[in-house]
Amino acid sequence: MQTSIAEDLITIDNGSIKVGIDREKGAAITWLSSAGYPRNLVNIADPGRLIQQSYYAGRVIDRTADGQHKSWSPWSWNPIQGGGVGSVKGQGSWARVTVFEKREDGLYSETIPKLWDMADEEAEAVMRQWTTMESNMPGVVRVRCEFQAMRREGDRWGTARMNPQEVPACYFTRNFADVRSYLGSGKWRPEHQRPGPPWGKASPPRQAMAMFEASGQGVALFSPSATEHWNFGPHAAGLSDDPTAGPCMHVAPVSRVLMGPKSIYRYRYWLIVGNETEIAARLDTLWNLYATEKAELIESPQ
């Protein structure tokens, strides 16, 4: 497995798939490509895009008096790996990365996330991420995520509540517009949705959805710990292959989690690239290996 550093981007590449995380963008995944599609297929237009960790907790509250963005008010406690909405407007910075390492087995990072609804407010939390290649499986990346909330007791968001979590939030270039749920044994179900948000909802039986572009190359997401529907759909029109363009494709498996002020939450997901036949075979193998995998939620004593 080859590794490389170019400025703040670290990548690993095994010949069939290349994946990278970016220090300047909260150590979120900002690069994904394959031997069949060597261009970057991750949309990186703003810190709300990327392939990243995103969590919700507590009450929905109005903080406009404190600078909460009017388009995102009222809003819950929502730490984002990339950064807050202010970063889009040039009012704030992307999330702060405290550990950014290239290891023998892959990439490791720790990030102090930003609250999405604010111009430039760090969340009382830390996100850890291990990005590796799946053993003996070409075209497959395995990502392990850990989120640790460190909110003060009695803060304005209140006690633990059941909140939807994106596990994870993914944004791809707009040309990957052919959306399908995987049914197993090489079978697919087409999914259709008008440009959003709001996003469409799907219930893939094998906890996997894929998006393909015109030449037949695709990217799939397998998230076995998801417990709810999946959000998906295009944003804006035009089949752009530009990672920095506004139009994009979105997919996010959803889980409902009793996220509290001191919760620690862990889960894994897989990214798969290739053509339809390759992705189907790899998803069947992943299903056989990990179909019963669940997320882990514990309460920190600190």
Short mmCIF file of C-alpha atoms in Angstrom, two decimals:
data_model
loop_
_atom_site.label_atom_id
_atom_site.label_comp_id
_atom_site.label_asym_id
_atom_site.label_seq_id
_atom_site.Cartn_x
_atom_site.Cartn_y
_atom_site.Cartn_z
CA MET A 1 0.00 0.00 0.00
CA GLN A 2 1.45 3.36 -1.03
CA THR A 3 1.08 6.50 1.07
CA SER A 4 1.72 10.10 0.20
CA ILE A 5 1.47 13.61 1.60
CA ALA A 6 0.76 16.67 -0.55
CA GLU A 7 0.34 19.80 1.57
CA ASP A 8 -2.45 18.95 4.03
CA LEU A 9 -3.86 15.92 2.17
CA ILE A 10 -2.82 12.41 3.22
CA THR A 11 -3.76 9.56 0.90
CA ILE A 12 -3.43 5.80 0.81
CA ASP A 13 -3.60 3.91 -2.47
CA ASN A 14 -3.56 0.14 -3.10
CA GLY A 15 -3.92 0.35 -6.87
CA SER A 16 -7.68 -0.23 -6.99
CA ILE A 17 -8.80 2.58 -4.68
CA LYS A 18 -7.33 5.82 -3.35
CA VAL A 19 -8.67 7.66 -0.31
CA GLY A 20 -7.48 10.77 1.48
CA ILE A 21 -8.19 12.97 4.49
CA ASP A 22 -7.46 16.69 4.64
CA ARG A 23 -6.05 18.52 7.66
CA GLU A 24 -7.47 21.82 6.41
CA LYS A 25 -10.97 20.32 6.24
CA GLY A 26 -11.27 18.77 9.68
CA ALA A 27 -9.52 15.54 8.61
CA ALA A 28 -12.73 14.52 6.82
CA ILE A 29 -12.45 12.32 3.73
CA THR A 30 -11.94 14.71 0.82
CA TRP A 31 -10.55 12.33 -1.80
CA LEU A 32 -11.91 9.08 -3.17
CA SER A 33 -11.07 7.61 -6.59
CA SER A 34 -10.60 4.27 -8.29
CA ALA A 35 -8.54 2.69 -11.03
CA GLY A 36 -11.57 2.99 -13.31
CA TYR A 37 -12.37 6.57 -12.25
CA PRO A 38 -9.12 8.33 -11.30
CA ARG A 39 -10.78 11.72 -10.69
CA ASN A 40 -11.83 12.76 -7.20
CA LEU A 41 -15.52 11.91 -6.73
CA VAL A 42 -15.99 13.63 -3.33
CA ASN A 43 -17.75 17.00 -3.36
CA ILE A 44 -15.68 19.45 -1.28
CA ALA A 45 -17.51 22.70 -2.08
CA ASP A 46 -17.98 23.64 1.58
CA PRO A 47 -17.53 22.16 5.10
CA GLY A 48 -21.06 20.77 5.06
CA ARG A 49 -20.16 18.45 2.14
CA LEU A 50 -17.22 15.97 2.16
CA ILE A 51 -17.52 12.44 3.62
CA GLN A 52 -17.65 13.17 7.30
CA GLN A 53 -18.89 12.59 10.82
CA SER A 54 -21.96 14.58 11.88
CA TYR A 55 -23.99 14.26 15.07
CA TYR A 56 -27.08 15.75 16.69
CA ALA A 57 -27.99 15.99 20.37
CA GLY A 58 -30.24 17.85 22.77
CA ARG A 59 -33.04 20.33 22.30
CA VAL A 60 -33.60 22.45 19.21
CA ILE A 61 -33.02 26.05 20.29
CA ASP A 62 -32.96 29.58 18.88
CA ARG A 63 -29.55 31.20 19.33
CA THR A 64 -29.85 33.99 16.79
CA ALA A 65 -28.98 36.51 19.51
CA ASP A 66 -25.62 34.73 19.83
CA GLY A 67 -24.96 34.71 16.08
CA GLN A 68 -26.77 31.56 15.00
CA HIS A 69 -27.25 31.53 11.23
CA LYS A 70 -30.83 32.49 10.34
CA SER A 71 -31.10 29.64 7.84
CA TRP A 72 -30.22 27.15 10.59
CA SER A 73 -32.33 28.43 13.45
CA PRO A 74 -33.64 26.94 15.65
CA TRP A 75 -31.13 24.07 15.65
CA SER A 76 -29.87 21.31 17.93
CA TRP A 77 -26.30 20.72 19.13
CA ASN A 78 -24.72 19.64 15.83
CA PRO A 79 -20.93 19.13 15.76
CA ILE A 80 -19.60 18.79 12.21
CA GLN A 81 -16.20 17.34 11.30
CA GLY A 82 -15.65 19.76 8.41
CA GLY A 83 -16.64 23.03 10.07
CA GLY A 84 -19.50 25.43 10.75
CA VAL A 85 -21.73 27.26 8.31
CA GLY A 86 -19.65 30.40 8.92
CA SER A 87 -16.76 28.79 7.09
CA VAL A 88 -18.88 28.87 3.94
CA LYS A 89 -19.30 32.63 4.21
CA GLY A 90 -15.68 33.30 5.14
CA GLN A 91 -16.63 34.26 8.70
CA GLY A 92 -14.99 31.31 10.40
CA SER A 93 -12.44 28.56 9.97
CA TRP A 94 -12.81 24.87 9.23
CA ALA A 95 -12.67 22.46 12.17
CA ARG A 96 -9.43 22.14 14.14
CA VAL A 97 -7.37 18.97 13.74
CA THR A 98 -5.24 17.99 16.74
CA VAL A 99 -3.87 14.64 15.51
CA PHE A 100 -3.16 13.88 11.85
CA GLU A 101 -1.12 10.76 11.23
CA LYS A 102 -0.12 8.37 8.51
CA ARG A 103 0.37 4.93 10.04
CA GLU A 104 1.43 1.56 8.72
CA ASP A 105 -2.19 0.35 8.59
CA GLY A 106 -3.78 3.57 7.30
CA LEU A 107 -4.76 7.06 8.41
CA TYR A 108 -5.66 8.32 11.88
CA SER A 109 -7.02 11.70 12.97
CA GLU A 110 -8.55 13.57 15.89
CA THR A 111 -10.69 16.63 15.31
CA ILE A 112 -12.32 19.29 17.49
CA PRO A 113 -15.49 19.84 15.43
CA LYS A 114 -17.44 23.05 14.85
CA LEU A 115 -21.13 23.58 15.56
CA TRP A 116 -22.79 23.77 12.16
CA ASP A 117 -25.30 26.55 12.91
CA MET A 118 -22.74 29.07 14.19
CA ALA A 119 -20.19 31.29 12.47
CA ASP A 120 -17.15 29.94 14.29
CA GLU A 121 -17.92 27.99 17.49
CA GLU A 122 -16.06 24.86 18.52
CA ALA A 123 -18.11 22.03 19.96
CA GLU A 124 -17.25 20.49 23.30
CA ALA A 125 -16.40 17.21 21.64
CA VAL A 126 -13.73 15.25 19.83
CA MET A 127 -14.00 13.06 16.73
CA ARG A 128 -11.53 10.24 16.09
CA GLN A 129 -11.25 8.38 12.80
CA TRP A 130 -9.35 5.37 11.49
CA THR A 131 -9.32 5.10 7.67
CA THR A 132 -7.91 1.83 6.30
CA MET A 133 -8.18 -0.60 3.41
CA GLU A 134 -10.39 -3.66 3.91
CA SER A 135 -8.12 -6.70 4.03
CA ASN A 136 -8.02 -8.86 0.89
CA MET A 137 -10.75 -6.83 -0.83
CA PRO A 138 -9.80 -4.54 -3.73
CA GLY A 139 -11.79 -1.34 -4.06
CA VAL A 140 -12.97 -1.23 -0.43
CA VAL A 141 -12.14 1.27 2.32
CA ARG A 142 -13.11 0.65 5.96
CA VAL A 143 -13.69 3.65 8.23
CA ARG A 144 -14.01 3.48 12.02
CA CYS A 145 -15.48 6.52 13.74
CA GLU A 146 -15.56 7.51 17.39
CA PHE A 147 -17.36 10.53 18.76
CA GLN A 148 -16.92 11.74 22.33
CA ALA A 149 -19.25 14.44 23.65
CA MET A 150 -17.83 16.55 26.48
CA ARG A 151 -20.63 19.00 27.11
CA ARG A 152 -21.07 20.68 30.46
CA GLU A 153 -23.85 19.28 32.63
CA GLY A 154 -26.91 21.49 32.62
CA ASP A 155 -26.06 23.33 29.41
CA ARG A 156 -28.76 24.90 27.24
CA TRP A 157 -29.26 21.77 25.09
CA GLY A 158 -30.36 19.69 28.06
CA THR A 159 -30.23 15.98 28.78
CA ALA A 160 -29.99 12.99 26.45
CA ARG A 161 -32.61 12.71 23.72
CA MET A 162 -33.19 10.32 20.84
CA ASN A 163 -31.73 12.13 17.85
CA PRO A 164 -31.11 11.04 14.25
CA GLN A 165 -27.44 10.59 13.36
CA GLU A 166 -25.87 10.47 9.90
CA VAL A 167 -23.60 7.43 9.84
CA PRO A 168 -21.95 9.02 7.92
CA ALA A 169 -22.84 12.07 5.79
CA CYS A 170 -21.55 11.68 2.21
CA TYR A 171 -21.44 14.10 -0.71
CA PHE A 172 -20.25 13.05 -4.17
CA THR A 173 -19.87 14.89 -7.47
CA ARG A 174 -23.13 15.52 -9.31
CA ASN A 175 -22.35 13.19 -12.26
CA PHE A 176 -22.90 10.13 -10.01
CA ALA A 177 -26.61 10.59 -10.56
CA ASP A 178 -27.81 6.99 -11.05
CA VAL A 179 -28.87 6.04 -7.52
CA ARG A 180 -29.64 2.45 -6.52
CA SER A 181 -30.29 0.42 -3.38
CA TYR A 182 -28.55 -2.94 -3.27
CA LEU A 183 -30.80 -6.00 -2.84
CA GLY A 184 -28.14 -8.71 -2.79
CA SER A 185 -27.00 -11.35 -5.30
CA GLY A 186 -26.30 -8.75 -7.97
CA LYS A 187 -29.78 -7.20 -7.88
CA TRP A 188 -30.48 -3.48 -7.60
CA ARG A 189 -33.48 -1.20 -7.07
CA PRO A 190 -33.42 2.22 -8.78
CA GLU A 191 -34.13 5.17 -6.48
CA HIS A 192 -35.45 8.50 -7.73
CA GLN A 193 -35.61 11.89 -6.05
CA ARG A 194 -36.02 15.50 -7.13
CA PRO A 195 -33.18 17.89 -6.28
CA GLY A 196 -33.16 18.78 -2.61
CA PRO A 197 -32.99 19.41 0.21
CA PRO A 198 -35.33 18.11 1.46
CA TRP A 199 -33.81 14.75 0.65
CA GLY A 200 -35.51 11.56 -0.39
CA LYS A 201 -35.78 8.53 1.86
CA ALA A 202 -34.90 4.95 1.02
CA SER A 203 -34.79 1.67 2.93
CA PRO A 204 -32.05 -0.49 1.36
CA PRO A 205 -32.48 -4.06 2.67
CA ARG A 206 -28.74 -4.77 2.61
CA GLN A 207 -27.80 -1.44 4.24
CA ALA A 208 -26.05 -0.32 1.07
CA MET A 209 -26.68 2.27 -1.64
CA ALA A 210 -24.64 3.09 -4.72
CA MET A 211 -24.36 5.94 -7.21
CA PHE A 212 -23.11 5.48 -10.77
CA GLU A 213 -21.96 7.87 -13.51
CA ALA A 214 -22.52 7.55 -17.25
CA SER A 215 -19.57 5.27 -18.04
CA GLY A 216 -20.71 2.73 -15.42
CA GLN A 217 -18.24 3.54 -12.66
CA GLY A 218 -19.78 3.84 -9.23
CA VAL A 219 -19.34 4.42 -5.53
CA ALA A 220 -21.26 2.57 -2.82
CA LEU A 221 -21.71 3.02 0.91
CA PHE A 222 -22.30 0.10 3.29
CA SER A 223 -23.34 1.06 6.83
CA PRO A 224 -24.57 -2.00 8.73
CA SER A 225 -25.25 -0.14 11.98
CA ALA A 226 -27.91 2.13 10.43
CA THR A 227 -31.30 1.65 12.09
CA GLU A 228 -33.58 4.02 10.15
CA HIS A 229 -34.13 5.14 6.57
CA TRP A 230 -31.36 6.54 4.38
CA ASN A 231 -31.43 10.15 3.16
CA PHE A 232 -30.37 10.60 -0.46
CA GLY A 233 -30.72 12.75 -3.53
CA PRO A 234 -29.22 15.29 -5.89
CA HIS A 235 -28.62 18.93 -5.12
CA ALA A 236 -29.12 21.34 -8.04
CA ALA A 237 -29.07 20.47 -11.73
CA GLY A 238 -26.29 19.67 -14.18
CA LEU A 239 -24.09 16.56 -14.20
CA SER A 240 -20.90 18.25 -13.05
CA ASP A 241 -17.79 16.19 -12.29
CA ASP A 242 -16.16 19.15 -10.50
CA PRO A 243 -15.54 18.39 -6.79
CA THR A 244 -15.71 22.11 -5.96
CA ALA A 245 -19.00 22.80 -7.76
CA GLY A 246 -22.24 23.57 -5.96
CA PRO A 247 -24.27 20.73 -7.52
CA CYS A 248 -23.68 17.38 -5.81
CA MET A 249 -25.13 14.02 -4.79
CA HIS A 250 -25.92 13.18 -1.17
CA VAL A 251 -26.42 9.97 0.77
CA ALA A 252 -26.56 9.41 4.53
CA PRO A 253 -27.65 6.31 6.45
CA VAL A 254 -29.53 7.29 9.60
CA SER A 255 -29.53 5.86 13.12
CA ARG A 256 -31.50 7.09 16.13
CA VAL A 257 -29.27 7.40 19.17
CA LEU A 258 -29.83 8.53 22.76
CA MET A 259 -26.97 11.01 22.57
CA GLY A 260 -26.21 12.66 25.91
CA PRO A 261 -23.81 15.35 27.17
CA LYS A 262 -21.09 12.75 27.90
CA SER A 263 -21.86 10.07 25.31
CA ILE A 264 -19.23 8.10 23.43
CA TYR A 265 -20.48 6.68 20.14
CA ARG A 266 -18.62 4.29 17.83
CA TYR A 267 -19.51 2.77 14.46
CA ARG A 268 -17.93 1.59 11.20
CA TYR A 269 -18.81 1.98 7.56
CA TRP A 270 -17.35 0.93 4.20
CA LEU A 271 -16.81 2.79 0.90
CA ILE A 272 -16.72 0.66 -2.25
CA VAL A 273 -15.72 1.71 -5.79
CA GLY A 274 -15.83 -0.02 -9.16
CA ASN A 275 -18.36 -0.98 -11.81
CA GLU A 276 -21.75 -2.54 -11.08
CA THR A 277 -20.51 -6.13 -11.09
CA GLU A 278 -17.47 -5.38 -8.93
CA ILE A 279 -19.46 -3.37 -6.39
CA ALA A 280 -22.19 -6.04 -6.15
CA ALA A 281 -19.65 -8.80 -5.45
CA ARG A 282 -17.89 -6.71 -2.83
CA LEU A 283 -21.17 -5.78 -1.13
CA ASP A 284 -22.18 -9.46 -0.95
CA THR A 285 -18.88 -10.27 0.76
CA LEU A 286 -19.20 -7.36 3.18
CA TRP A 287 -22.75 -8.41 4.03
CA ASN A 288 -21.60 -11.93 4.84
CA LEU A 289 -18.85 -10.57 7.08
CA TYR A 290 -20.50 -7.63 8.84
CA ALA A 291 -24.30 -7.74 8.47
CA THR A 292 -24.84 -8.09 12.24
CA GLU A 293 -22.46 -5.33 13.27
CA LYS A 294 -23.95 -2.70 15.61
CA ALA A 295 -22.85 0.70 16.79
CA GLU A 296 -21.65 1.14 20.38
CA LEU A 297 -22.97 3.81 22.75
CA ILE A 298 -21.58 4.32 26.24
CA GLU A 299 -21.69 7.09 28.80
CA SER A 300 -18.35 8.50 29.87
CA PRO A 301 -17.81 8.76 33.66
CA GLN A 302 -15.95 12.05 33.16
#
